[in-house]
Amino acid sequence: MNMFLPLLVIAGLGLAQGQGSALKIIDRGAYLEECAQEPIDLDIVLDSSRSIKAQDFIKTKQFLHDFLDYFVIGQGRNDVRVAIIPFGNGIYPEIAFNLSTYATKSEVLNAVMNIQHMKGGRTDTGDAIEYMYKYQMTPAQTRSWAAKMTVVVTDGNSQRASHTAQMAAEARASNDISMYAVGIGNVDMSELLNIAGDNDRVTAVKNFDSLDSVKSILAKKTCVRKAKPTTTTPMPQTSCGEANPADINFVFSPADMGADGTSWTTSFISNVVDTEDMDVGFRYGVVSGSCPDDEGFALNRYNNPGAIHRRLQEYDSIRMPKLSQRVAQDGFTSQNGGRPEARNVAVLFASAGKKGGALRREVADLASQGIEVYIASPNGSPVTIPGAQTLYGTSSRQQSEDFISRLCPT
């Protein structure tokens, strides 16, 4: 008898690129585990209250966009269908959409990004959950063979906590809906637990900037346990890292890139390390440490304007070449965790223009030592340097997936 295990796990490339029924077989010893996307009817219950700043509401929509982008979305039998209901001072069905409203992924993603921030004066979470299960996720609206899943995203405690808890309990029981709660900031954990019904379905982040780090964890796949056949069958596939391990150093300078570029870079790195196929056989390092040139100077350090001007000019120097030199010198030594059997890989983060072009000598040096060099560009404009592989894509997710596909070609 087969046992079905719905899991919250990291979504792999086969799902993110719309390949649908991508299959992976994992040998668990006593049984084989087949992992592929499960058909899901998914509802987003979205806080649109005025306690959320305009820029943070945009971050929330981007989080939902990137989270949904992991799935094969459509109206096919095995696709993921999406609905959303915003709330604040009551609910806002006039800007909501239902499971059957949109037929393609691009339509759903565009609709999410265009949702209006209503800036409601209350946090009526319970009302939104009630609307979700009574109007959007009823047995008549959902598919009998699909998993039912609702994600509640909120930055505050509801005005009627007991009502919220009651509506969540009714939703879980009404149509076998799995409830997930994402709390941002100072949200009462007991309320998140009352919504989800299980600690394993609760996610809390300290602020809106931290949402990006949890999007892949929320991506859902299904693994089906099957008994091992008694006859000889092909061996399960060996993972990329087991077959060809790699030590990967990510190299970037926050001083060169600024806050937005640094946030983009950390999102890229998170996407890589969160990918399921990248958890075995890979080691990760980051080279971005403060250089002495970044430090200030004491009152008695310099005694003439010329010396001060020369010191100030060092702040305008580009840090990435020095960081690249550090990687070449000791980034892959055994003292720093390097392995003799592993590929040496360096991912350099640089924007197009002067700062990207300044790396030519360093890239040549890295390549001459047998280090595989990749260049990611936070501004989306490809940086092309001889000896390095350019990563393409307009977002950190797209460029990270390009990197993974090159590192682990299928």
Coordinates of C-alpha atoms in Angstrom, one line a residue:
M1 CA 0.0 0.0 0.0
N2 CA 1.4 3.4 -1.0
M3 CA 1.9 6.0 1.6
F4 CA 1.5 9.7 0.5
L5 CA 3.6 12.3 2.3
P6 CA 2.8 15.9 1.5
L7 CA 6.0 17.8 2.4
L8 CA 7.1 21.4 2.6
V9 CA 10.5 21.2 0.9
I10 CA 12.8 23.1 -1.4
A11 CA 11.5 23.2 -5.0
G12 CA 14.0 22.0 -7.6
L13 CA 14.7 23.3 -11.1
G14 CA 12.4 20.9 -12.8
L15 CA 9.4 22.6 -11.1
A16 CA 10.7 26.2 -11.4
Q17 CA 11.1 26.0 -15.2
G18 CA 7.6 24.7 -15.9
Q19 CA 8.6 21.1 -16.7
G20 CA 5.6 19.8 -14.8
S21 CA 6.0 16.2 -14.0
A22 CA 9.8 16.2 -13.4
L23 CA 10.5 13.0 -11.5
K24 CA 13.3 12.3 -9.0
I25 CA 13.9 8.9 -7.4
I26 CA 15.6 8.8 -4.0
D27 CA 16.8 5.6 -2.3
R28 CA 15.8 5.8 1.4
G29 CA 17.0 2.3 2.2
A30 CA 13.8 0.6 3.1
Y31 CA 11.9 2.2 0.3
L32 CA 12.2 4.4 -2.8
E33 CA 10.8 7.9 -2.8
E34 CA 9.5 9.4 -6.0
C35 CA 9.3 13.2 -5.9
A36 CA 7.2 15.3 -8.4
Q37 CA 4.9 18.3 -8.2
E38 CA 1.6 17.5 -6.7
P39 CA -1.6 19.2 -8.1
I40 CA -2.5 22.0 -5.6
D41 CA -5.4 24.4 -5.2
L42 CA -3.6 27.3 -3.4
D43 CA -5.2 30.3 -1.7
I44 CA -3.2 33.3 -0.4
V45 CA -4.8 35.3 2.5
L46 CA -3.0 38.6 2.3
D47 CA -2.7 41.3 4.9
S48 CA -3.4 44.7 3.3
S49 CA -3.6 46.8 6.5
R50 CA -2.1 50.3 6.9
S51 CA 0.5 49.0 9.4
I52 CA 2.3 47.8 6.4
K53 CA 4.4 50.5 4.7
A54 CA 4.1 51.0 1.0
Q55 CA 7.6 49.7 0.2
D56 CA 7.0 46.7 2.5
F57 CA 3.8 45.8 0.7
I58 CA 5.7 45.8 -2.6
K59 CA 8.3 43.4 -0.9
T60 CA 5.4 41.2 0.1
K61 CA 4.1 41.0 -3.4
Q62 CA 7.5 40.3 -4.7
F63 CA 7.9 37.5 -2.2
L64 CA 4.6 36.0 -3.3
H65 CA 5.6 36.4 -7.0
D66 CA 8.9 34.5 -6.4
F67 CA 7.2 31.9 -4.2
L68 CA 4.5 31.1 -6.8
D69 CA 7.1 31.1 -9.6
Y70 CA 8.4 27.8 -8.2
F71 CA 5.3 26.1 -9.4
V72 CA 3.8 24.9 -12.7
I73 CA 0.7 27.1 -12.6
G74 CA -2.2 26.6 -14.9
Q75 CA -5.6 24.9 -15.3
G76 CA -4.2 21.5 -16.2
R77 CA -5.0 18.4 -14.2
N78 CA -1.7 18.3 -12.4
D79 CA -1.1 22.1 -12.3
V80 CA -1.2 24.5 -9.4
R81 CA -4.2 26.9 -9.4
V82 CA -4.0 30.1 -7.3
A83 CA -6.6 32.3 -5.6
I84 CA -6.0 35.3 -3.3
I85 CA -8.1 37.3 -0.8
P86 CA -6.6 40.6 0.6
F87 CA -7.9 41.8 4.0
G88 CA -7.5 44.7 6.4
N89 CA -10.7 46.5 7.5
G90 CA -12.8 43.5 6.6
I91 CA -12.1 41.8 3.3
Y92 CA -11.6 43.2 -0.3
P93 CA -13.2 40.8 -2.7
E94 CA -13.2 43.5 -5.4
I95 CA -9.4 43.0 -5.8
A96 CA -9.4 39.3 -5.1
F97 CA -9.2 36.5 -7.7
N98 CA -10.3 32.9 -7.6
L99 CA -8.9 29.6 -8.6
S100 CA -10.4 29.7 -12.0
T101 CA -9.8 33.4 -12.8
Y102 CA -6.5 33.0 -14.5
A103 CA -5.4 30.3 -16.9
T104 CA -1.6 30.8 -17.1
K105 CA 1.3 31.5 -14.7
S106 CA 2.1 34.8 -16.3
E107 CA -1.4 36.0 -15.7
V108 CA -1.3 34.9 -12.0
L109 CA 2.1 36.5 -11.4
N110 CA 1.0 39.8 -13.1
A111 CA -2.2 39.8 -11.0
V112 CA -0.2 39.4 -7.8
M113 CA 2.1 42.2 -8.6
N114 CA -0.8 44.5 -9.5
I115 CA -2.8 44.0 -6.2
Q116 CA -3.6 47.3 -4.6
H117 CA -2.5 48.1 -1.1
M118 CA -5.8 48.9 0.7
K119 CA -4.3 50.3 3.9
G120 CA -7.1 49.0 6.1
G121 CA -7.4 50.3 9.6
R122 CA -7.9 46.8 11.1
T123 CA -6.5 43.3 10.8
D124 CA -9.6 41.2 10.2
T125 CA -7.7 38.0 9.5
G126 CA -10.6 35.7 10.6
D127 CA -13.0 37.4 8.1
A128 CA -10.5 36.6 5.3
I129 CA -10.1 33.0 6.3
E130 CA -13.8 32.6 6.5
Y131 CA -14.2 34.1 3.0
M132 CA -11.5 31.8 1.7
Y133 CA -13.0 28.5 2.8
K134 CA -16.7 29.5 2.3
Y135 CA -16.3 31.0 -1.2
Q136 CA -12.9 30.3 -2.8
M137 CA -11.9 26.8 -1.5
T138 CA -15.2 25.0 -1.3
P139 CA -15.6 21.4 -2.6
A140 CA -17.4 22.8 -5.6
Q141 CA -14.5 25.2 -6.4
T142 CA -11.6 22.8 -5.7
R143 CA -10.5 19.6 -7.4
S144 CA -11.1 16.4 -5.5
W145 CA -7.6 15.0 -6.4
A146 CA -5.7 18.1 -5.6
A147 CA -4.1 19.1 -2.3
K148 CA -5.8 22.1 -0.7
M149 CA -3.4 24.7 0.8
T150 CA -3.8 28.2 2.2
V151 CA -1.0 30.6 3.1
V152 CA -1.9 33.4 5.5
V153 CA 0.6 36.3 5.3
T154 CA 0.3 39.0 8.0
D155 CA 2.4 41.5 9.9
G156 CA 0.0 41.9 12.9
N157 CA -2.3 40.4 15.4
S158 CA -6.0 40.3 14.4
Q159 CA -8.6 42.3 16.3
R160 CA -10.6 39.2 17.1
A161 CA -8.1 36.5 17.8
S162 CA -10.7 33.9 18.9
H163 CA -12.6 34.5 15.7
T164 CA -9.5 34.0 13.7
A165 CA -8.7 30.7 15.5
Q166 CA -12.2 29.5 15.0
M167 CA -12.3 30.3 11.3
A168 CA -8.9 28.6 10.8
A169 CA -10.1 25.5 12.6
E170 CA -13.3 25.4 10.5
A171 CA -11.2 25.9 7.3
R172 CA -8.9 23.0 8.1
A173 CA -11.9 20.7 8.8
S174 CA -14.2 21.9 6.1
N175 CA -12.4 20.8 3.0
D176 CA -9.2 19.2 4.3
I177 CA -7.3 22.5 3.8
S178 CA -3.7 22.6 5.0
M179 CA -3.2 26.0 6.6
Y180 CA 0.2 27.8 6.7
A181 CA 1.0 31.0 8.5
V182 CA 3.7 33.5 7.6
G183 CA 4.2 36.1 10.3
I184 CA 6.3 39.2 9.8
G185 CA 7.7 41.2 12.7
N186 CA 6.1 41.2 16.1
V187 CA 3.3 38.8 15.5
D188 CA 1.9 36.7 18.4
M189 CA 3.2 33.2 17.8
S190 CA 0.1 31.7 19.4
E191 CA -2.1 33.3 16.8
L192 CA 0.1 32.0 14.0
L193 CA -0.1 28.5 15.6
N194 CA -3.9 28.9 15.8
I195 CA -4.1 29.7 12.1
A196 CA -1.8 26.8 11.0
G197 CA -2.8 24.2 13.6
D198 CA 0.7 22.8 13.6
N199 CA 4.1 24.4 14.4
D200 CA 5.6 22.8 11.3
R201 CA 3.3 25.0 9.2
V202 CA 4.3 28.3 11.0
T203 CA 7.0 30.6 9.6
A204 CA 8.1 33.8 11.3
V205 CA 10.5 36.4 10.0
K206 CA 11.8 39.5 11.7
N207 CA 11.0 41.9 8.9
F208 CA 9.9 42.2 5.3
D209 CA 13.5 42.1 4.0
S210 CA 13.7 38.6 5.5
L211 CA 10.8 37.2 3.5
D212 CA 13.0 36.3 0.5
S213 CA 14.9 33.8 2.6
V214 CA 11.8 31.6 3.2
K215 CA 10.1 31.6 -0.2
S216 CA 11.7 28.3 -1.3
I217 CA 11.0 26.6 2.0
L218 CA 7.3 27.2 1.3
A219 CA 7.4 25.6 -2.2
K220 CA 5.6 22.3 -2.0
K221 CA 6.2 19.0 -3.6
T222 CA 4.9 15.5 -2.9
C223 CA 6.9 12.4 -2.3
V224 CA 5.4 9.0 -2.7
R225 CA 6.8 6.0 -0.8
K226 CA 7.0 2.9 -2.8
A227 CA 8.2 -0.6 -1.8
K228 CA 11.4 -1.6 -3.4
P229 CA 10.8 -4.1 -6.3
T230 CA 12.2 -7.6 -5.7
T231 CA 13.6 -7.8 -9.3
T232 CA 16.7 -6.1 -10.6
T233 CA 15.9 -2.5 -11.5
P234 CA 18.1 0.5 -12.5
M235 CA 19.8 2.1 -9.6
P236 CA 18.4 5.5 -8.4
Q237 CA 19.9 8.5 -10.0
T238 CA 23.1 9.8 -8.3
S239 CA 22.8 13.5 -7.4
C240 CA 25.0 16.1 -9.1
G241 CA 27.0 16.8 -5.9
E242 CA 27.6 13.1 -5.3
A243 CA 28.9 12.5 -8.8
N244 CA 30.8 15.7 -9.2
P245 CA 31.3 17.6 -5.8
A246 CA 32.2 21.3 -5.8
D247 CA 33.6 23.8 -3.4
I248 CA 31.8 27.1 -4.2
N249 CA 33.0 30.6 -3.1
F250 CA 30.6 33.5 -3.6
V251 CA 32.6 36.7 -3.9
F252 CA 31.1 40.2 -3.5
S253 CA 31.8 43.6 -2.0
P254 CA 28.9 45.3 -0.2
A255 CA 30.8 48.6 -0.4
D256 CA 30.9 48.4 -4.2
M257 CA 27.3 47.1 -4.6
G258 CA 25.3 49.1 -2.1
A259 CA 22.3 47.9 -0.1
D260 CA 20.1 46.9 -3.0
G261 CA 22.9 45.0 -4.8
T262 CA 23.9 43.2 -1.6
S263 CA 20.3 42.2 -0.9
W264 CA 20.1 40.9 -4.5
T265 CA 23.3 38.9 -4.0
T266 CA 22.2 37.3 -0.7
S267 CA 19.0 36.3 -2.4
F268 CA 21.0 34.7 -5.2
I269 CA 23.1 32.7 -2.7
S270 CA 20.0 31.7 -0.7
N271 CA 18.3 30.4 -3.9
V272 CA 21.4 28.2 -4.6
V273 CA 21.8 26.7 -1.1
D274 CA 18.1 26.2 -0.7
T275 CA 17.8 24.1 -3.9
E276 CA 17.3 20.5 -3.0
D277 CA 19.8 19.1 -5.5
M278 CA 22.5 21.4 -4.1
D279 CA 22.5 20.0 -0.5
V280 CA 24.8 17.0 -1.0
G281 CA 28.4 17.2 -2.3
F282 CA 28.7 20.9 -2.2
R283 CA 30.5 23.3 0.2
Y284 CA 29.8 27.0 0.3
G285 CA 31.9 29.9 1.3
V286 CA 31.6 33.7 1.1
V287 CA 34.4 36.2 0.5
S288 CA 33.2 39.7 1.3
G289 CA 35.1 40.7 4.4
S290 CA 36.0 44.2 5.3
C291 CA 39.3 45.3 3.9
P292 CA 41.7 47.6 5.8
D293 CA 40.9 50.2 3.1
D294 CA 37.3 50.4 4.4
E295 CA 38.4 51.5 7.9
G296 CA 38.4 55.1 9.0
F297 CA 41.4 56.8 10.6
A298 CA 42.1 58.4 14.0
L299 CA 42.5 62.1 14.7
N300 CA 46.3 61.9 14.9
R301 CA 46.8 59.6 11.9
Y302 CA 47.4 62.4 9.3
N303 CA 48.7 65.9 9.7
N304 CA 48.3 67.5 6.2
P305 CA 45.6 67.8 3.6
G306 CA 47.5 65.9 0.9
A307 CA 47.8 62.8 3.1
I308 CA 44.1 63.0 3.9
H309 CA 43.1 63.3 0.3
R310 CA 45.2 60.3 -0.7
R311 CA 43.5 58.3 2.1
L312 CA 40.1 59.4 1.0
Q313 CA 40.8 58.3 -2.6
E314 CA 41.2 54.7 -1.4
Y315 CA 37.5 54.7 -0.5
D316 CA 36.7 55.2 -4.2
S317 CA 38.8 52.2 -5.2
I318 CA 37.0 49.0 -6.3
R319 CA 37.2 46.2 -3.7
M320 CA 36.3 43.2 -5.9
P321 CA 39.8 42.7 -7.4
K322 CA 41.3 42.4 -3.9
L323 CA 38.6 40.0 -2.9
S324 CA 39.2 37.9 -6.0
Q325 CA 42.9 37.8 -5.2
R326 CA 42.0 36.4 -1.7
V327 CA 40.0 33.6 -3.3
A328 CA 42.8 32.7 -5.7
Q329 CA 45.3 32.7 -2.8
D330 CA 43.5 30.7 -0.1
G331 CA 39.8 30.4 -0.9
F332 CA 40.1 26.7 -1.7
T333 CA 42.9 25.6 0.7
S334 CA 42.3 22.6 3.0
Q335 CA 42.6 25.0 6.0
N336 CA 39.5 26.8 4.7
G337 CA 37.6 23.6 3.9
G338 CA 38.7 22.9 0.4
R339 CA 38.6 19.3 -0.8
P340 CA 41.1 17.8 -3.3
E341 CA 38.3 15.8 -5.0
A342 CA 36.0 18.8 -5.5
R343 CA 35.8 21.3 -8.3
N344 CA 36.8 24.8 -7.4
V345 CA 34.1 27.3 -8.3
A346 CA 34.0 31.1 -7.8
V347 CA 30.9 33.1 -8.4
L348 CA 31.8 36.8 -8.7
F349 CA 29.1 39.5 -8.3
A350 CA 29.7 42.6 -10.4
S351 CA 27.7 45.1 -12.3
A352 CA 28.3 46.0 -15.9
G353 CA 30.6 48.9 -16.6
K354 CA 33.8 50.0 -14.9
K355 CA 33.5 47.7 -11.9
G356 CA 32.9 44.7 -14.0
G357 CA 35.7 45.4 -16.4
A358 CA 38.2 45.8 -13.6
L359 CA 38.1 42.1 -12.9
R360 CA 39.7 40.9 -16.2
R361 CA 43.1 40.3 -14.7
E362 CA 41.7 38.6 -11.6
V363 CA 39.4 36.3 -13.7
A364 CA 42.4 35.3 -15.8
D365 CA 44.3 34.5 -12.7
L366 CA 41.5 32.4 -11.2
A367 CA 41.0 30.5 -14.5
S368 CA 44.7 29.8 -14.8
Q369 CA 44.5 27.9 -11.5
G370 CA 41.7 25.7 -12.8
I371 CA 39.0 27.6 -10.9
E372 CA 35.6 27.7 -12.7
V373 CA 34.5 31.3 -12.7
Y374 CA 31.0 32.6 -13.1
I375 CA 29.8 36.2 -13.1
A376 CA 26.4 37.3 -11.8
S377 CA 25.2 40.9 -12.3
P378 CA 22.7 42.4 -9.9
N379 CA 21.6 45.0 -12.3
G380 CA 20.6 42.4 -14.9
S381 CA 23.0 43.6 -17.5
P382 CA 25.4 40.7 -18.4
V383 CA 29.0 41.1 -17.6
T384 CA 31.2 39.3 -20.1
I385 CA 34.9 38.7 -19.3
P386 CA 37.1 36.2 -21.0
G387 CA 37.7 33.1 -18.9
A388 CA 34.4 33.4 -17.0
Q389 CA 30.9 32.1 -17.7
T390 CA 28.3 34.9 -17.8
L391 CA 25.0 34.2 -15.9
Y392 CA 21.8 35.4 -17.5
G393 CA 18.5 36.5 -16.2
T394 CA 16.7 39.6 -15.0
S395 CA 16.3 38.5 -11.4
S396 CA 18.4 36.8 -8.7
R397 CA 16.3 33.7 -9.0
Q398 CA 16.8 33.4 -12.8
Q399 CA 20.5 33.9 -12.6
S400 CA 20.9 31.5 -9.7
E401 CA 18.9 28.9 -11.7
D402 CA 21.2 29.5 -14.7
F403 CA 24.2 28.9 -12.5
I404 CA 22.7 25.6 -11.1
S405 CA 21.8 24.4 -14.6
R406 CA 25.4 24.9 -15.7
L407 CA 26.9 23.4 -12.7
C408 CA 24.6 20.4 -12.9
P409 CA 23.6 20.0 -16.5
T410 CA 20.8 17.4 -17.0

